[in-house]
mmCIF file of C-alpha atoms in Angstrom:
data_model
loop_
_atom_site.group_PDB
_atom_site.id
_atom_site.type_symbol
_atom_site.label_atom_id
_atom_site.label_comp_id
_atom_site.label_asym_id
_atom_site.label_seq_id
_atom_site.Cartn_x
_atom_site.Cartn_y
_atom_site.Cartn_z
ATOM 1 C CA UNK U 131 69.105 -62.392 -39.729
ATOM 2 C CA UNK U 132 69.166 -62.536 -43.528
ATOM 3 C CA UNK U 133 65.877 -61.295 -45.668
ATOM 4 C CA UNK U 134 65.089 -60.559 -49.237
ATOM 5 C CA UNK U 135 65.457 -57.459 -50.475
ATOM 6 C CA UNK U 136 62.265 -56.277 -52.076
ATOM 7 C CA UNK U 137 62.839 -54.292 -55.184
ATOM 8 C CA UNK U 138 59.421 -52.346 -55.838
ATOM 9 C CA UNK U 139 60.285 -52.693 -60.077
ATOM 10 C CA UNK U 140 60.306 -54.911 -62.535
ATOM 11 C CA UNK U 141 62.330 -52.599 -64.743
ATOM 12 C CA UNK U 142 65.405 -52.996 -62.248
ATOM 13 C CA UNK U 143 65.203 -56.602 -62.980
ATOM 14 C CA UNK U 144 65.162 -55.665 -66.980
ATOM 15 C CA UNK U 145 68.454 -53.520 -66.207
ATOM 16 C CA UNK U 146 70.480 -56.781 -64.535
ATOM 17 C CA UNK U 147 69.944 -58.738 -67.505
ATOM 18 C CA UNK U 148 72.770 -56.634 -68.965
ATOM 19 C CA UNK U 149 75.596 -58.120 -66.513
ATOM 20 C CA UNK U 150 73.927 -61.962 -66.910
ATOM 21 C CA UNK U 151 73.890 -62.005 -70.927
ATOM 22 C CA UNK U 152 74.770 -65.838 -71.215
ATOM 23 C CA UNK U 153 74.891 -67.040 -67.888
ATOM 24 C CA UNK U 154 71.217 -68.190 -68.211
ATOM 25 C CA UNK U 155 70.373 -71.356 -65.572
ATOM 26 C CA UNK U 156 72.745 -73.931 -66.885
ATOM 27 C CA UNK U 157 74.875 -77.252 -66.425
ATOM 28 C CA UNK U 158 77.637 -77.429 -66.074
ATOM 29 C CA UNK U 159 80.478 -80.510 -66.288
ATOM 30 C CA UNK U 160 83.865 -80.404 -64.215
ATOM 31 C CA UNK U 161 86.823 -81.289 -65.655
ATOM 32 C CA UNK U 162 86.734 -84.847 -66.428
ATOM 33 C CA UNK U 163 88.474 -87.725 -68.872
ATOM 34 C CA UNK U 164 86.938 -87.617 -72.387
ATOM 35 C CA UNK U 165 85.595 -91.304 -72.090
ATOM 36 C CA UNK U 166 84.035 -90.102 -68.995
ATOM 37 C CA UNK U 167 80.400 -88.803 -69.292
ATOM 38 C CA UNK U 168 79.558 -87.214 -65.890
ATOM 39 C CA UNK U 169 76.357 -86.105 -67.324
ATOM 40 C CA UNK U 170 74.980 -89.427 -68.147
ATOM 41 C CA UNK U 171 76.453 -91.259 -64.911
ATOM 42 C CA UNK U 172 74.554 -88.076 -62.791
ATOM 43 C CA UNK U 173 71.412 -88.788 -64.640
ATOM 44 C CA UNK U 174 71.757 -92.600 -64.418
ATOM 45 C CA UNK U 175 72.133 -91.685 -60.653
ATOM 46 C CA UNK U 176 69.422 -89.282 -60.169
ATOM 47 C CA UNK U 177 67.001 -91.492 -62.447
ATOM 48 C CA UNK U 178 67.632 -94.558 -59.624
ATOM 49 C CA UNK U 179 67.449 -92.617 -56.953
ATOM 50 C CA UNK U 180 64.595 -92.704 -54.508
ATOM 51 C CA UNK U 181 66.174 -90.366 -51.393
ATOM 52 C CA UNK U 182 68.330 -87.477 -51.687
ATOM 53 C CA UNK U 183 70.155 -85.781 -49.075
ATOM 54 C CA UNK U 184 70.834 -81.802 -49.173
ATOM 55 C CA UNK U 185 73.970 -80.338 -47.937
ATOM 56 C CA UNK U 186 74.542 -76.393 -47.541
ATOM 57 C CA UNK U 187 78.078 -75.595 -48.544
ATOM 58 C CA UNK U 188 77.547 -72.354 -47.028
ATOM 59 C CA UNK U 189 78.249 -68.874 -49.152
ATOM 60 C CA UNK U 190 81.411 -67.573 -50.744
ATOM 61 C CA UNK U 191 82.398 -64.378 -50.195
ATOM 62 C CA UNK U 192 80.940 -61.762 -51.733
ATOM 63 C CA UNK U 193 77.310 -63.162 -51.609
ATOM 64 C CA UNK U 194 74.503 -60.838 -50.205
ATOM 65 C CA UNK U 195 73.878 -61.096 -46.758
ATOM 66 C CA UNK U 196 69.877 -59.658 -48.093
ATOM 67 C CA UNK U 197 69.512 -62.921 -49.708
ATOM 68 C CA UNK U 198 67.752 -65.774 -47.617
ATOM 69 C CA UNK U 199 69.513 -68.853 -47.357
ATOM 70 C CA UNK U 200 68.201 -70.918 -50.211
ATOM 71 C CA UNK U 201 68.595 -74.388 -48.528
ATOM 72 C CA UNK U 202 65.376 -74.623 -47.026
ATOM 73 C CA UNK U 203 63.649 -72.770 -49.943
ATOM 74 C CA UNK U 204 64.855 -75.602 -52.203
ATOM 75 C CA UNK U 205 64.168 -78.254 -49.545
ATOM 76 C CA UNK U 206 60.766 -77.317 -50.031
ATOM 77 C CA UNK U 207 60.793 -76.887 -53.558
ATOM 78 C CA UNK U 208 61.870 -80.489 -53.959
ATOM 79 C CA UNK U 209 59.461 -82.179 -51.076
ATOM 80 C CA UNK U 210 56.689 -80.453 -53.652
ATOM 81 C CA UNK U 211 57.822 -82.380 -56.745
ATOM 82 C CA UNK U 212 57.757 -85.237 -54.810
ATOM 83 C CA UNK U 213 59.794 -87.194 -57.052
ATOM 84 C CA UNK U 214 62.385 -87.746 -54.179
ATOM 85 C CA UNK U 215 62.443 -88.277 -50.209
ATOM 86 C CA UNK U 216 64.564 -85.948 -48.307
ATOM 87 C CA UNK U 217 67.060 -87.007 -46.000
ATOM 88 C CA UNK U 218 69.066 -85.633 -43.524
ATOM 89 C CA UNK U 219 71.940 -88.311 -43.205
ATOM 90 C CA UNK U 220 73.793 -88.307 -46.028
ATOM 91 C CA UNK U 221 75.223 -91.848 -45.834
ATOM 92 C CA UNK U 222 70.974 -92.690 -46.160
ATOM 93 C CA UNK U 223 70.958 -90.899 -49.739
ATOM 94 C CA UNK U 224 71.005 -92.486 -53.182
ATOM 95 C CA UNK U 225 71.992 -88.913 -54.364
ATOM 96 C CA UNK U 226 73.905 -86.081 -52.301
ATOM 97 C CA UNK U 227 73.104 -82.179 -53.625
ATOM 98 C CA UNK U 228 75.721 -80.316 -52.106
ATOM 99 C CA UNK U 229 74.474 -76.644 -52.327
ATOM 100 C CA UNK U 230 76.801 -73.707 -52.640
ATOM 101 C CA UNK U 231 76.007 -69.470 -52.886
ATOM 102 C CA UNK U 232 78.462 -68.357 -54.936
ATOM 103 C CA UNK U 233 79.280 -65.481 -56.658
ATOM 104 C CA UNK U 234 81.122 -64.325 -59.637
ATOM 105 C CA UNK U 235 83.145 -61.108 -60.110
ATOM 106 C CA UNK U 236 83.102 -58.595 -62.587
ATOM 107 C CA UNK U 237 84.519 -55.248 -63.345
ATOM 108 C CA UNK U 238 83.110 -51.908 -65.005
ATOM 109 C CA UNK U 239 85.532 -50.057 -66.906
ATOM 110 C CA UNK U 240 85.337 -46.287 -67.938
ATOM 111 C CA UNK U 241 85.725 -45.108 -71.684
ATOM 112 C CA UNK U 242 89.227 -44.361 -70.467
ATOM 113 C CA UNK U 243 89.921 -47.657 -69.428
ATOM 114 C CA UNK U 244 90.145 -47.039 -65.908
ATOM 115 C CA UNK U 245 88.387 -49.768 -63.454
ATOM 116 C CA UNK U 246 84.907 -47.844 -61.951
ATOM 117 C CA UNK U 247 83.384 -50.345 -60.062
ATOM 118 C CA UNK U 248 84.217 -54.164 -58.934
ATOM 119 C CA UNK U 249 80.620 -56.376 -58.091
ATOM 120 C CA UNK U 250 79.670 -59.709 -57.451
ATOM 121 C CA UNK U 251 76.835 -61.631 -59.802
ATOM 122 C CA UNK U 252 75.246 -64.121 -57.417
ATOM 123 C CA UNK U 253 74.593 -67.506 -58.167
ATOM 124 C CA UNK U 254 72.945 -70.605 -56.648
ATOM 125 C CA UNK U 255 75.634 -73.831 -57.872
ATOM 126 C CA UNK U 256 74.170 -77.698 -56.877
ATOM 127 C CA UNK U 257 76.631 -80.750 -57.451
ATOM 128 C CA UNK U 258 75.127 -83.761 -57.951
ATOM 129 C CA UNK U 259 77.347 -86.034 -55.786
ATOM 130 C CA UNK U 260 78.281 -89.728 -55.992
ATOM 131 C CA UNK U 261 77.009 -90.697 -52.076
ATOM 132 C CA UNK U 262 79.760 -94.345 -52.417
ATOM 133 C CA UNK U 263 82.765 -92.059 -53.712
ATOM 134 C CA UNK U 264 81.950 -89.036 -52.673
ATOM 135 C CA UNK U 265 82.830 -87.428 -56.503
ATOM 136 C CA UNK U 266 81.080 -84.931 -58.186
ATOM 137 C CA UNK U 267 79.347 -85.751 -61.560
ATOM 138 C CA UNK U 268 77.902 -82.938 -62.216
ATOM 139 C CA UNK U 269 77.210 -79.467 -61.219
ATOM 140 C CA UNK U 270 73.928 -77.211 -62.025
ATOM 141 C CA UNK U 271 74.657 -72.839 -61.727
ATOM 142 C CA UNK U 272 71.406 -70.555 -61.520
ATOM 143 C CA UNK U 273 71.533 -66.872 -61.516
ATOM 144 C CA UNK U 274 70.448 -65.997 -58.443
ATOM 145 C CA UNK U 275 68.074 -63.281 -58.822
ATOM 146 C CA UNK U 276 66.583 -61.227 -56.733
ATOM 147 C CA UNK U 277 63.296 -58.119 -56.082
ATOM 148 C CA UNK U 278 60.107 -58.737 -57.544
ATOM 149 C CA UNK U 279 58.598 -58.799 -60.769
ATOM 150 C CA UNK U 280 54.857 -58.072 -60.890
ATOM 151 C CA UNK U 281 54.497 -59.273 -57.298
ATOM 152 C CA UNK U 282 56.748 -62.713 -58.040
ATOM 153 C CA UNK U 283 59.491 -63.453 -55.880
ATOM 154 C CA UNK U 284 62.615 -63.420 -58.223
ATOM 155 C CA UNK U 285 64.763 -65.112 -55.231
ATOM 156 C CA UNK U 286 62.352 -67.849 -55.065
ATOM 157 C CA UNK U 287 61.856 -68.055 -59.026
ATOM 158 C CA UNK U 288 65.502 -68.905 -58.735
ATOM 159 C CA UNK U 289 65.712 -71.765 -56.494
ATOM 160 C CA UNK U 290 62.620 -73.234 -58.528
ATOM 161 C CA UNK U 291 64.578 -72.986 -61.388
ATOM 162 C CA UNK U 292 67.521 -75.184 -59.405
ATOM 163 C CA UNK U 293 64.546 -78.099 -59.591
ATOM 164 C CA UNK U 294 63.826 -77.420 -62.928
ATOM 165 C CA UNK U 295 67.389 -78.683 -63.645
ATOM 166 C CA UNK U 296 66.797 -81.216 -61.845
ATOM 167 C CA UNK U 297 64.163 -82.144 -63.638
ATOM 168 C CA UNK U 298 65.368 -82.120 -66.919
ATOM 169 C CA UNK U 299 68.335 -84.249 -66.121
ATOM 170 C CA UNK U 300 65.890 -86.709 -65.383
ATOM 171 C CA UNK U 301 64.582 -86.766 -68.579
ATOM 172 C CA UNK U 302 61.154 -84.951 -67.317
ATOM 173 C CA UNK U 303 59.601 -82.442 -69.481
ATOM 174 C CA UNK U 304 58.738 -78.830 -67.849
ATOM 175 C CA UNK U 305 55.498 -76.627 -67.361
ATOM 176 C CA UNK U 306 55.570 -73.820 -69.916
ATOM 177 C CA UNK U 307 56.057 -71.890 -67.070
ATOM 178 C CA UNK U 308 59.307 -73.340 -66.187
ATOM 179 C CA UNK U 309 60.430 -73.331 -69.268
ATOM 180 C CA UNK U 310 59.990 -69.372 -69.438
ATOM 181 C CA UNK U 311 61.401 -69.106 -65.632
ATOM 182 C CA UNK U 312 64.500 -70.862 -66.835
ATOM 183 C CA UNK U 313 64.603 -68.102 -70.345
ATOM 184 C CA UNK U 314 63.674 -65.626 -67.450
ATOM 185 C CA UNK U 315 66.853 -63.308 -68.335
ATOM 186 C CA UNK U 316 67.383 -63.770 -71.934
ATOM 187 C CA UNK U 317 63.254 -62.664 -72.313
ATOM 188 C CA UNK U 318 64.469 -59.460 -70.059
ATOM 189 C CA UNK U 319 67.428 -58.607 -72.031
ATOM 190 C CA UNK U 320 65.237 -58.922 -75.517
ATOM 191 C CA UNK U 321 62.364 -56.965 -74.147
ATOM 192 C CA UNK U 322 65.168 -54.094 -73.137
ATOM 193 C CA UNK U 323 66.479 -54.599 -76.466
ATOM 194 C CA UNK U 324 63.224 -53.934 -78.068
ATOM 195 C CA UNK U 325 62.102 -51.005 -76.419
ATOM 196 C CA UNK U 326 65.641 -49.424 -76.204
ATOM 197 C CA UNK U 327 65.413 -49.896 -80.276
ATOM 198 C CA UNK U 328 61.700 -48.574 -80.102
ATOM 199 C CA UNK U 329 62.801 -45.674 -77.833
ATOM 200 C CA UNK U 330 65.154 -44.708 -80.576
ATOM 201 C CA UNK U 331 62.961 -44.838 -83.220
ATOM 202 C CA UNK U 332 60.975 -42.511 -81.329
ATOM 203 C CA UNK U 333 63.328 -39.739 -80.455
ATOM 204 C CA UNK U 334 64.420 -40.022 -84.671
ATOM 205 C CA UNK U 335 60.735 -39.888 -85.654
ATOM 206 C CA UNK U 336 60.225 -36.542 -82.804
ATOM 207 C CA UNK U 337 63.256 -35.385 -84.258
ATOM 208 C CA UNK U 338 62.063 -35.419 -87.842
ATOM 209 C CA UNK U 339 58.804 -34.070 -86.936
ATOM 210 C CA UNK U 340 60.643 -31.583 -85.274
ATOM 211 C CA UNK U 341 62.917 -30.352 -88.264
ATOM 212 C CA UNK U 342 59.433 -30.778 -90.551
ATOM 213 C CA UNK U 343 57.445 -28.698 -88.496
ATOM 214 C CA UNK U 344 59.828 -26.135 -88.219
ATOM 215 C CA UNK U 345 60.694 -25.478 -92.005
ATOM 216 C CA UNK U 346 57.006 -25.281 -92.390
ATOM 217 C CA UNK U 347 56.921 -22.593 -90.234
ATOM 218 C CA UNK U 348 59.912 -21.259 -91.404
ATOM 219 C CA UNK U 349 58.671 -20.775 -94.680
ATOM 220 C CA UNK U 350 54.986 -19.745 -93.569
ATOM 221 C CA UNK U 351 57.043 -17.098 -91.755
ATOM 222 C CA UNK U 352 59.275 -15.836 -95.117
ATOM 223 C CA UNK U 353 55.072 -15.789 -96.864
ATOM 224 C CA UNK U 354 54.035 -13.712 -94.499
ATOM 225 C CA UNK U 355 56.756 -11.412 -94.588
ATOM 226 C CA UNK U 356 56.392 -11.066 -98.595
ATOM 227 C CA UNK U 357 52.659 -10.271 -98.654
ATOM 228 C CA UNK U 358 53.316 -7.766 -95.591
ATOM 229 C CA UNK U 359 56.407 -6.301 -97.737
ATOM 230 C CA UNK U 360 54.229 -6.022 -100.585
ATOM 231 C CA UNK U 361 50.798 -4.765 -98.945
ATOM 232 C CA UNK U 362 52.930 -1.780 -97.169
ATOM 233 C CA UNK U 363 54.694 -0.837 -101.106
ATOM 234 C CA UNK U 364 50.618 -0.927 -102.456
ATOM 235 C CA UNK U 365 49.608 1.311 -99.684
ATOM 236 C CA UNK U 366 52.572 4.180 -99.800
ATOM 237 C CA UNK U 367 52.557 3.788 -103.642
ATOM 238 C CA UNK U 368 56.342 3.141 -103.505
ATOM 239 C CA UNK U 369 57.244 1.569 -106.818
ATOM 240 C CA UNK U 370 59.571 -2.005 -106.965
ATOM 241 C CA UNK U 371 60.069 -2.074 -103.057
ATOM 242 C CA UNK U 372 58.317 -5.601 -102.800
ATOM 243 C CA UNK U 373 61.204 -8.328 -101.582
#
């Protein structure tokens, strides 16, 4: 039985940002003949299209088994829009959405150039599919997040932001909300940025303080020693003993 794993920080989701710099929800085109525009035939398609049918692909190794399959959460995502019927015969669809969880390697090297550690960065990839061909026009990847942030569902924010695609390839304009869901991770990695830069300005500023403090007492200190110098030369009436 797959679940979601609940991460009980927001700042974890802050620290993933750093492997997902650029890979922000996105669409992507396959390869395709440069009179071709898959883009506009997918919107022309998804734009006449009153049913759509959605097909799990299944997951590619390497994808979390604490995940929850995001078919159904995406099913219900887009029965909520309501700007399409779902089907479950494909050959009844105006528009097929074949969805895949994917994943995407990376590698960790050490200062010495050795290889540390070898992960996986999930993603959730729909292609928008031709139901009379069968060919794929065009293909949406989400980051496929997960914990919570301030008691939101990242996993779920995720899938959301699969409709929010979908939305702007049909030429529909997005809550501000969406619209920050979508910037989720490039707002993360800025905020990190920010205090990391803040954090440093900090430890330079204690630092200085520090070194301030210090000299001040420092010289305080050499005062002290002086007038004690020269109060002990007064009282034993020793002559030119003062430091």
């Amino acid at each position: 039985m797959r679940f979601l794993y609940r991460l009980h920080s927001a700042v974890a989701a802050a620290l993933i940002t750093a492997f997902f710099v650029g890979t922000t929800a996105s669409a992507q085109q396959p390869a395709a003949p440069a009179q071709y525009l898959p883009e506009a035939s997918a919107q022309q398609l998804l734009m006449d299209a009153q049913t759509v049918a959605l097909v799990d692909m299944g997951e590619q190794p390497g994808w979390p088994q604490y995940r929850a399959n995001a078919v159904p959460l995406l099913e219900a995502s887009l029965k909520n829009w309501g700007r399409y019927r779902v089907v479950r015969d494909p050959a009844q669809a105006d528009v097929i959405l074949q969805l895949t969880e994917t994943t995407q390697p990376f590698t960790i090297y050490g200062d010495d150039g050795s290889r540390e550690y070898i992960g996986h960065h999930p993603y959730l990839k729909l292609t928008i599919v031709n139901p009379h061909s069968m060919e794929p026009l065009w293909t949406i990847t989400v980051p496929a997040l997960a914990g919570l942030d301030h008691k939101r569902d990242l996993f779920d924010m995720s899938v959301e932001n699969v409709t929010s695609q979908l939305k702007l390839l049909n030429g529909m304009p997005l809550a501000k909300q969406q619209t920050a869901d979508l910037n989720y991770l490039e707002t993360k990695r800025k905020h990190a940025e920010h205090w990391l830069a803040v954090g440093g300005l900090l430890m330079v500023g204690a630092f200085a303080t520090a070194v301030i403090v210090g000299k001040l007492a420092f010289d305080k200190s050499v005062e002290d020693g002086k007038e004690q110098q020269k109060e002990f030369c007064i009282q034993n009436h020793i002559p030119n003993c003062a430091v």
